[in-house]
Every structure is written in structure tokens, then in C-alpha cells.
CSV table of N, CA and C in Angstrom, one decimal:
chain,number,residue,atom,x,y,z
B,214,MET,N,-22.0,7.4,-32.7
B,214,MET,CA,-20.7,8.0,-32.9
B,214,MET,C,-19.6,6.9,-32.8
B,215,LEU,N,-18.7,6.9,-33.8
B,215,LEU,CA,-17.7,5.9,-33.9
B,215,LEU,C,-16.5,6.3,-33.1
B,216,LYS,N,-15.9,5.4,-32.2
B,216,LYS,CA,-14.7,5.7,-31.5
B,216,LYS,C,-13.5,5.3,-32.3
B,217,VAL,N,-12.6,6.3,-32.4
B,217,VAL,CA,-11.4,6.2,-33.3
B,217,VAL,C,-10.1,6.3,-32.5
B,218,VAL,N,-9.1,5.5,-32.9
B,218,VAL,CA,-7.7,5.7,-32.5
B,218,VAL,C,-7.0,6.1,-33.7
B,219,ILE,N,-6.1,7.1,-33.6
B,219,ILE,CA,-5.3,7.6,-34.7
B,219,ILE,C,-3.8,7.3,-34.4
B,220,ALA,N,-3.1,6.8,-35.4
B,220,ALA,CA,-1.7,6.5,-35.2
B,220,ALA,C,-0.9,7.0,-36.3
B,221,ASP,N,0.0,7.9,-36.1
B,221,ASP,CA,0.9,8.5,-37.1
B,221,ASP,C,2.0,9.1,-36.3
B,222,ASP,N,3.2,9.0,-36.9
B,222,ASP,CA,4.4,9.6,-36.2
B,222,ASP,C,4.6,11.1,-36.4
B,223,HIS,N,3.8,11.7,-37.2
B,223,HIS,CA,3.9,13.1,-37.5
B,223,HIS,C,2.7,13.9,-36.7
B,224,ARG,N,3.1,14.8,-35.8
B,224,ARG,CA,2.1,15.5,-35.0
B,224,ARG,C,1.1,16.3,-35.9
B,225,LEU,N,1.6,16.8,-37.0
B,225,LEU,CA,0.7,17.6,-37.9
B,225,LEU,C,-0.3,16.8,-38.5
B,226,ILE,N,0.1,15.6,-38.9
B,226,ILE,CA,-0.9,14.6,-39.5
B,226,ILE,C,-1.9,14.2,-38.5
B,227,LEU,N,-1.4,13.9,-37.3
B,227,LEU,CA,-2.4,13.5,-36.2
B,227,LEU,C,-3.4,14.6,-36.0
B,228,ALA,N,-2.9,15.8,-35.9
B,228,ALA,CA,-3.8,17.0,-35.6
B,228,ALA,C,-4.8,17.2,-36.7
B,229,GLY,N,-4.3,17.0,-38.0
B,229,GLY,CA,-5.2,17.2,-39.1
B,229,GLY,C,-6.3,16.1,-39.2
B,230,ILE,N,-5.9,14.9,-38.9
B,230,ILE,CA,-6.9,13.8,-39.0
B,230,ILE,C,-7.9,14.0,-37.9
B,231,ARG,N,-7.4,14.3,-36.7
B,231,ARG,CA,-8.3,14.5,-35.5
B,231,ARG,C,-9.3,15.6,-35.9
B,232,ARG,N,-8.8,16.7,-36.4
B,232,ARG,CA,-9.7,17.8,-36.7
B,232,ARG,C,-10.8,17.4,-37.8
B,233,SER,N,-10.3,16.8,-38.8
B,233,SER,CA,-11.2,16.3,-39.9
B,233,SER,C,-12.3,15.4,-39.3
B,234,LEU,N,-11.9,14.5,-38.5
B,234,LEU,CA,-12.9,13.6,-37.9
B,234,LEU,C,-13.9,14.3,-36.9
B,235,GLU,N,-13.3,15.1,-36.1
B,235,GLU,CA,-14.2,15.9,-35.2
B,235,GLU,C,-15.1,16.8,-35.9
B,236,ASP,N,-14.6,17.5,-36.9
B,236,ASP,CA,-15.5,18.4,-37.7
B,236,ASP,C,-16.6,17.7,-38.4
B,237,ASP,N,-16.4,16.4,-38.7
B,237,ASP,CA,-17.5,15.6,-39.3
B,237,ASP,C,-18.6,15.4,-38.4
B,238,GLY,N,-18.3,15.2,-37.1
B,238,GLY,CA,-19.3,15.1,-36.1
B,238,GLY,C,-19.7,13.6,-35.8
B,239,GLY,N,-19.3,12.7,-36.6
B,239,GLY,CA,-19.7,11.3,-36.4
B,239,GLY,C,-18.6,10.4,-35.7
B,240,PHE,N,-17.5,11.1,-35.3
B,240,PHE,CA,-16.4,10.4,-34.7
B,240,PHE,C,-16.0,11.0,-33.4
B,241,GLU,N,-15.6,10.1,-32.5
B,241,GLU,CA,-14.9,10.5,-31.2
B,241,GLU,C,-13.5,9.9,-31.2
B,242,VAL,N,-12.5,10.8,-31.2
B,242,VAL,CA,-11.1,10.3,-31.1
B,242,VAL,C,-10.8,10.0,-29.6
B,243,VAL,N,-10.6,8.7,-29.4
B,243,VAL,CA,-10.4,8.2,-28.0
B,243,VAL,C,-8.9,7.9,-27.7
B,244,GLY,N,-8.1,8.1,-28.7
B,244,GLY,CA,-6.7,7.9,-28.4
B,244,GLY,C,-5.8,8.3,-29.7
B,245,GLU,N,-4.6,8.6,-29.4
B,245,GLU,CA,-3.6,8.9,-30.4
B,245,GLU,C,-2.3,8.2,-30.0
B,246,ALA,N,-1.6,7.7,-31.0
B,246,ALA,CA,-0.3,7.1,-30.8
B,246,ALA,C,0.7,7.6,-31.9
B,247,SER,N,1.9,7.8,-31.5
B,247,SER,CA,3.0,8.3,-32.4
B,247,SER,C,4.0,7.3,-32.7
B,248,THR,N,3.9,6.1,-32.1
B,248,THR,CA,4.8,5.0,-32.4
B,248,THR,C,4.0,3.7,-32.5
B,249,GLY,N,4.5,2.8,-33.3
B,249,GLY,CA,3.8,1.5,-33.4
B,249,GLY,C,3.6,0.7,-32.1
B,250,GLU,N,4.6,0.8,-31.2
B,250,GLU,CA,4.5,0.1,-30.0
B,250,GLU,C,3.3,0.6,-29.1
B,251,LYS,N,2.9,1.8,-29.3
B,251,LYS,CA,1.8,2.3,-28.5
B,251,LYS,C,0.4,2.0,-29.0
B,252,VAL,N,0.4,1.5,-30.2
B,252,VAL,CA,-0.9,1.3,-30.9
B,252,VAL,C,-1.7,0.1,-30.2
B,253,LEU,N,-1.1,-1.0,-30.1
B,253,LEU,CA,-1.8,-2.2,-29.5
B,253,LEU,C,-2.3,-2.0,-28.1
B,254,PRO,N,-1.5,-1.5,-27.2
B,254,PRO,CA,-2.0,-1.2,-25.8
B,254,PRO,C,-3.2,-0.2,-25.9
B,255,LEU,N,-3.1,0.8,-26.7
B,255,LEU,CA,-4.1,1.8,-26.8
B,255,LEU,C,-5.4,1.2,-27.4
B,256,VAL,N,-5.3,0.3,-28.3
B,256,VAL,CA,-6.5,-0.3,-28.9
B,256,VAL,C,-7.1,-1.2,-27.8
B,257,ALA,N,-6.3,-1.9,-27.1
B,257,ALA,CA,-6.9,-2.8,-26.0
B,257,ALA,C,-7.5,-2.0,-24.9
B,258,GLN,N,-7.0,-0.8,-24.6
B,258,GLN,CA,-7.5,0.1,-23.5
B,258,GLN,C,-8.8,0.8,-23.9
B,259,THR,N,-8.9,1.3,-25.2
B,259,THR,CA,-10.0,2.1,-25.6
B,259,THR,C,-11.1,1.4,-26.3
B,260,ASN,N,-10.8,0.2,-26.8
B,260,ASN,CA,-11.8,-0.6,-27.6
B,260,ASN,C,-12.5,0.3,-28.7
B,261,PRO,N,-11.7,0.8,-29.6
B,261,PRO,CA,-12.3,1.6,-30.7
B,261,PRO,C,-13.0,0.8,-31.7
B,262,ASP,N,-13.8,1.5,-32.5
B,262,ASP,CA,-14.5,0.9,-33.7
B,262,ASP,C,-13.6,0.9,-34.9
B,263,LEU,N,-12.7,1.9,-34.9
B,263,LEU,CA,-11.8,2.2,-36.0
B,263,LEU,C,-10.4,2.6,-35.6
B,264,VAL,N,-9.4,2.1,-36.3
B,264,VAL,CA,-8.0,2.6,-36.1
B,264,VAL,C,-7.6,3.2,-37.4
B,265,VAL,N,-7.1,4.5,-37.4
B,265,VAL,CA,-6.6,5.1,-38.6
B,265,VAL,C,-5.1,5.0,-38.4
B,266,LEU,N,-4.4,4.2,-39.2
B,266,LEU,CA,-3.0,3.7,-39.0
B,266,LEU,C,-2.1,4.1,-40.1
B,267,ASP,N,-1.0,4.8,-39.7
B,267,ASP,CA,0.0,5.2,-40.7
B,267,ASP,C,0.8,3.9,-41.0
B,268,LEU,N,1.2,3.8,-42.2
B,268,LEU,CA,1.9,2.6,-42.6
B,268,LEU,C,3.4,2.6,-42.1
B,269,ARG,N,4.0,3.7,-42.1
B,269,ARG,CA,5.4,3.8,-41.7
B,269,ARG,C,5.5,4.6,-40.4
B,270,MET,N,5.9,3.8,-39.3
B,270,MET,CA,6.1,4.4,-38.0
B,270,MET,C,7.3,3.9,-37.3
B,271,PRO,N,7.9,4.6,-36.4
B,271,PRO,CA,9.1,4.1,-35.8
B,271,PRO,C,8.7,2.9,-34.8
B,272,GLY,N,9.6,2.0,-34.6
B,272,GLY,CA,9.4,0.9,-33.7
B,272,GLY,C,8.8,-0.3,-34.3
B,273,MET,N,7.5,-0.2,-34.5
B,273,MET,CA,6.7,-1.2,-35.1
B,273,MET,C,5.9,-0.6,-36.3
B,274,ASP,N,6.2,-1.1,-37.5
B,274,ASP,CA,5.5,-0.5,-38.6
B,274,ASP,C,4.1,-0.8,-38.7
B,275,GLY,N,3.4,-0.1,-39.6
B,275,GLY,CA,1.9,-0.3,-39.7
B,275,GLY,C,1.5,-1.7,-40.1
B,276,LEU,N,2.2,-2.3,-41.0
B,276,LEU,CA,1.8,-3.7,-41.4
B,276,LEU,C,1.8,-4.7,-40.2
B,277,ILE,N,2.8,-4.6,-39.3
B,277,ILE,CA,2.8,-5.4,-38.2
B,277,ILE,C,1.7,-5.1,-37.2
B,278,CYS,N,1.5,-3.8,-37.0
B,278,CYS,CA,0.4,-3.3,-36.2
B,278,CYS,C,-1.0,-3.8,-36.8
B,279,LEU,N,-1.1,-3.7,-38.1
B,279,LEU,CA,-2.4,-4.2,-38.7
B,279,LEU,C,-2.6,-5.7,-38.5
B,280,ASP,N,-1.5,-6.5,-38.7
B,280,ASP,CA,-1.6,-7.9,-38.4
B,280,ASP,C,-2.0,-8.2,-37.0
B,281,GLN,N,-1.4,-7.5,-36.0
B,281,GLN,CA,-1.7,-7.7,-34.6
B,281,GLN,C,-3.1,-7.3,-34.2
B,282,ILE,N,-3.5,-6.1,-34.7
B,282,ILE,CA,-4.9,-5.6,-34.4
B,282,ILE,C,-5.9,-6.6,-34.9
B,283,LYS,N,-5.8,-7.1,-36.2
B,283,LYS,CA,-6.7,-8.0,-36.8
B,283,LYS,C,-6.7,-9.4,-36.0
B,284,LYS,N,-5.5,-9.8,-35.5
B,284,LYS,CA,-5.4,-11.0,-34.8
B,284,LYS,C,-6.1,-10.9,-33.4
B,285,ARG,N,-5.8,-9.8,-32.7
B,285,ARG,CA,-6.2,-9.6,-31.3
B,285,ARG,C,-7.6,-9.0,-31.2
B,286,HIS,N,-8.0,-8.2,-32.2
B,286,HIS,CA,-9.3,-7.5,-32.1
B,286,HIS,C,-9.9,-7.5,-33.5
B,287,PRO,N,-10.4,-8.7,-34.0
B,287,PRO,CA,-10.8,-8.8,-35.3
B,287,PRO,C,-12.0,-7.9,-35.7
B,288,ALA,N,-12.8,-7.5,-34.7
B,288,ALA,CA,-13.9,-6.6,-35.1
B,288,ALA,C,-13.6,-5.2,-35.3
B,289,VAL,N,-12.3,-4.8,-35.0
B,289,VAL,CA,-11.9,-3.4,-35.2
B,289,VAL,C,-11.6,-3.2,-36.6
B,290,ASN,N,-12.1,-2.1,-37.2
B,290,ASN,CA,-11.8,-1.8,-38.6
B,290,ASN,C,-10.5,-1.0,-38.6
B,291,VAL,N,-9.7,-1.2,-39.6
B,291,VAL,CA,-8.4,-0.5,-39.7
B,291,VAL,C,-8.4,0.2,-41.1
B,292,VAL,N,-8.1,1.5,-41.1
B,292,VAL,CA,-7.9,2.2,-42.3
B,292,VAL,C,-6.4,2.6,-42.3
B,293,VAL,N,-5.7,2.2,-43.3
B,293,VAL,CA,-4.2,2.5,-43.4
B,293,VAL,C,-4.0,3.7,-44.2
B,294,LEU,N,-3.1,4.6,-43.7
B,294,LEU,CA,-2.7,5.8,-44.4
B,294,LEU,C,-1.2,5.6,-44.9
B,295,SER,N,-0.9,6.1,-46.1
B,295,SER,CA,0.4,6.1,-46.6
B,295,SER,C,0.6,7.1,-47.7
B,296,VAL,N,1.8,7.5,-47.9
B,296,VAL,CA,2.1,8.3,-49.1
B,296,VAL,C,2.3,7.5,-50.4
B,297,SER,N,2.4,6.2,-50.2
B,297,SER,CA,2.7,5.3,-51.3
B,297,SER,C,1.4,5.0,-52.1
B,298,THR,N,1.6,5.0,-53.5
B,298,THR,CA,0.5,4.7,-54.4
B,298,THR,C,0.8,3.3,-55.1
B,299,ASP,N,1.8,2.6,-54.5
B,299,ASP,CA,2.2,1.3,-55.1
B,299,ASP,C,1.0,0.3,-55.0
B,300,GLU,N,0.5,-0.2,-56.2
B,300,GLU,CA,-0.6,-1.1,-56.2
B,300,GLU,C,-0.4,-2.4,-55.5
B,301,LYS,N,0.8,-2.9,-55.6
B,301,LYS,CA,1.1,-4.2,-54.9
B,301,LYS,C,1.1,-4.0,-53.3
B,302,LEU,N,1.5,-2.8,-52.9
B,302,LEU,CA,1.5,-2.5,-51.5
B,302,LEU,C,0.0,-2.4,-51.0
B,303,ILE,N,-0.8,-1.7,-51.8
B,303,ILE,CA,-2.2,-1.5,-51.4
B,303,ILE,C,-2.9,-2.8,-51.4
B,304,GLU,N,-2.6,-3.6,-52.4
B,304,GLU,CA,-3.3,-5.0,-52.4
B,304,GLU,C,-2.9,-5.8,-51.2
B,305,ASN,N,-1.6,-5.7,-50.8
B,305,ASN,CA,-1.1,-6.5,-49.6
B,305,ASN,C,-1.8,-6.0,-48.4
B,306,VAL,N,-1.9,-4.7,-48.2
B,306,VAL,CA,-2.6,-4.1,-47.0
B,306,VAL,C,-4.0,-4.6,-46.9
B,307,LEU,N,-4.7,-4.5,-48.1
B,307,LEU,CA,-6.1,-5.0,-48.0
B,307,LEU,C,-6.3,-6.5,-47.8
B,308,LYS,N,-5.3,-7.3,-48.3
B,308,LYS,CA,-5.4,-8.7,-48.1
B,308,LYS,C,-5.1,-9.0,-46.6
B,309,ARG,N,-4.4,-8.2,-45.9
B,309,ARG,CA,-4.1,-8.4,-44.5
B,309,ARG,C,-5.2,-8.0,-43.6
B,310,GLY,N,-6.3,-7.4,-44.2
B,310,GLY,CA,-7.4,-7.1,-43.4
B,310,GLY,C,-7.8,-5.7,-43.2
B,311,ALA,N,-7.1,-4.8,-43.8
B,311,ALA,CA,-7.5,-3.4,-43.7
B,311,ALA,C,-8.8,-3.1,-44.4
B,312,SER,N,-9.6,-2.3,-43.8
B,312,SER,CA,-10.9,-2.0,-44.4
B,312,SER,C,-10.8,-1.0,-45.6
B,313,ALA,N,-9.7,-0.2,-45.5
B,313,ALA,CA,-9.4,0.8,-46.6
B,313,ALA,C,-8.0,1.2,-46.6
B,314,TYR,N,-7.6,1.8,-47.7
B,314,TYR,CA,-6.2,2.4,-47.8
B,314,TYR,C,-6.4,3.8,-48.3
B,315,ILE,N,-5.8,4.7,-47.6
B,315,ILE,CA,-6.0,6.1,-48.0
B,315,ILE,C,-4.6,6.7,-48.3
B,316,VAL,N,-4.4,7.3,-49.4
B,316,VAL,CA,-3.2,8.0,-49.7
B,316,VAL,C,-3.2,9.4,-49.0
B,317,LYS,N,-2.1,9.8,-48.4
B,317,LYS,CA,-2.1,11.0,-47.6
B,317,LYS,C,-2.3,12.3,-48.4
B,318,SER,N,-2.2,12.2,-49.7
B,318,SER,CA,-2.4,13.4,-50.5
B,318,SER,C,-3.9,13.7,-50.7
B,319,VAL,N,-4.8,12.8,-50.2
B,319,VAL,CA,-6.2,13.0,-50.4
B,319,VAL,C,-6.7,14.3,-49.7
B,320,ASN,N,-7.7,14.9,-50.3
B,320,ASN,CA,-8.3,16.1,-49.7
B,320,ASN,C,-9.1,15.6,-48.5
B,321,PRO,N,-8.9,16.3,-47.4
B,321,PRO,CA,-9.7,15.9,-46.1
B,321,PRO,C,-11.2,15.8,-46.3
């Protein structure tokens, strides 16, 4: 079972992601964060296998979080979520070390 931290500033999105992962059965959600500042301490505390990270969050945005996670915890996989379909942004996110980029309009 993969341990997962979910980070998004919208409670509805957090709940939906949690439910989708738990319904799958292969994931254990070990933490949730609604601001960028809470992500890094939560990752250090829970030692997840995967972080599902919103690109736009208050305080510290997802790109900075991504950079810091990959710097401090290089073995942690990060999947970035966003509403943007901009190819340059997606390419930038993947170059920075994200394992995947998922557009929020995707079917769970």
C-alpha cells in the first residue's frame, strides 16, 4: 500500500482525491495540507511514497513545494494537479521532477 499526502487548497478537491485513492484500495492517505507551508513539514513527518500536489496554493505555490520536496526528499514521487493545460507549464513541472501532471478535469 502506497502512503500518500494530498495538498490542495479546496476542501472538495481534497475529499474527492482522498475518496478516489481510498476506493482504489492501494493507497493510504497519511496526511492532507491546504496551504503550501504545511506540505513540507507534513512530508517530513509522514514519509510518504507519493505527494499529490496542487499547483496553485496560498502561501507557497506548488512549484516551490515541488522543488523543495525533490531537494529534501528525492525518493518521494510527486504528482502535480492543475486546471492548466498549458504545454510549457506541464513541461516545466515535469523538468522540475514531477512524476506526472494531471489536469483537474480528468475523470477520477
